[in-house]
């Protein structure tokens, strides 16, 4: 269930640069063409007990509540901002994450859900939440047709709306690539503004991966400009700084 636990900076999104503990979960039903997170189900959980060391210890029963809380207490630092449930797709384990979140909140920690939003019925309250909004170009359409995409996109918006109404500090994130059309992302901004015009939209240039390239500066700025027609200054560009820094 859990693939790794570590303390690092949030490398993307609204809280970029903040200190987090990340609890990464295995598995995701999607297969985005730029995804670089892959773990096998039978791989043990690894924990970086000394942050930034690159040295990991393997744990067999990390899913046990006491084991996870002990690890969090061991690696937490005074500058800790929040604890992230990330993946993969963490809501594959929604009941367990709810259990973890309640315990961590009782201990005074803030929680952050990082999800693709495909399971709105499994959404519960988190202090912070980010929904990775997918574009059609993120998939190989030999395996993912338009009907499936439309269902996914609608579920992402439902997840954002549910989190927003629950009082979570929720924001959307869109990965853009070399040929991403501004009008495609503008529609996302419009749909977000219909939920709440104070919702932040993070525009994230893809980190180059295999044959996938980042957008030009001109196209990045144009995309931000047209999104501003609907969200004003609630549009920000956040690249994956942890990758530039060579961090987890």
mmCIF file of C-alpha atoms in Angstrom, residues 3 10 20 53 60 79-80 87 95 101 112 118 128 141 146 148 169 202 213 232 237 239:
data_model
loop_
_atom_site.group_PDB
_atom_site.id
_atom_site.type_symbol
_atom_site.label_atom_id
_atom_site.label_comp_id
_atom_site.label_asym_id
_atom_site.label_seq_id
_atom_site.Cartn_x
_atom_site.Cartn_y
_atom_site.Cartn_z
ATOM 1 C CA UNK A 3 5.739 2.707 -1.185
ATOM 2 C CA UNK A 10 7.015 20.446 -1.742
ATOM 3 C CA UNK A 20 6.528 18.318 4.015
ATOM 4 C CA UNK A 53 20.783 11.378 2.708
ATOM 5 C CA UNK A 60 7.439 -4.630 5.780
ATOM 6 C CA UNK A 79 9.766 23.603 9.888
ATOM 7 C CA UNK A 80 7.173 20.954 8.936
ATOM 8 C CA UNK A 87 0.992 8.574 -5.154
ATOM 9 C CA UNK A 95 -10.611 4.475 4.146
ATOM 10 C CA UNK A 101 -5.638 11.793 8.574
ATOM 11 C CA UNK A 112 -2.612 17.454 2.283
ATOM 12 C CA UNK A 118 -11.044 10.463 -10.239
ATOM 13 C CA UNK A 128 -4.973 21.239 1.910
ATOM 14 C CA UNK A 141 -5.821 7.358 -26.822
ATOM 15 C CA UNK A 146 -12.853 10.371 -25.291
ATOM 16 C CA UNK A 148 -13.347 7.797 -20.523
ATOM 17 C CA UNK A 169 -7.717 24.835 0.807
ATOM 18 C CA UNK A 202 -1.083 26.026 -11.027
ATOM 19 C CA UNK A 213 9.146 18.390 -24.180
ATOM 20 C CA UNK A 232 -7.525 36.761 -12.480
ATOM 21 C CA UNK A 237 3.408 28.886 -12.838
ATOM 22 C CA UNK A 239 7.741 23.942 -12.164
#
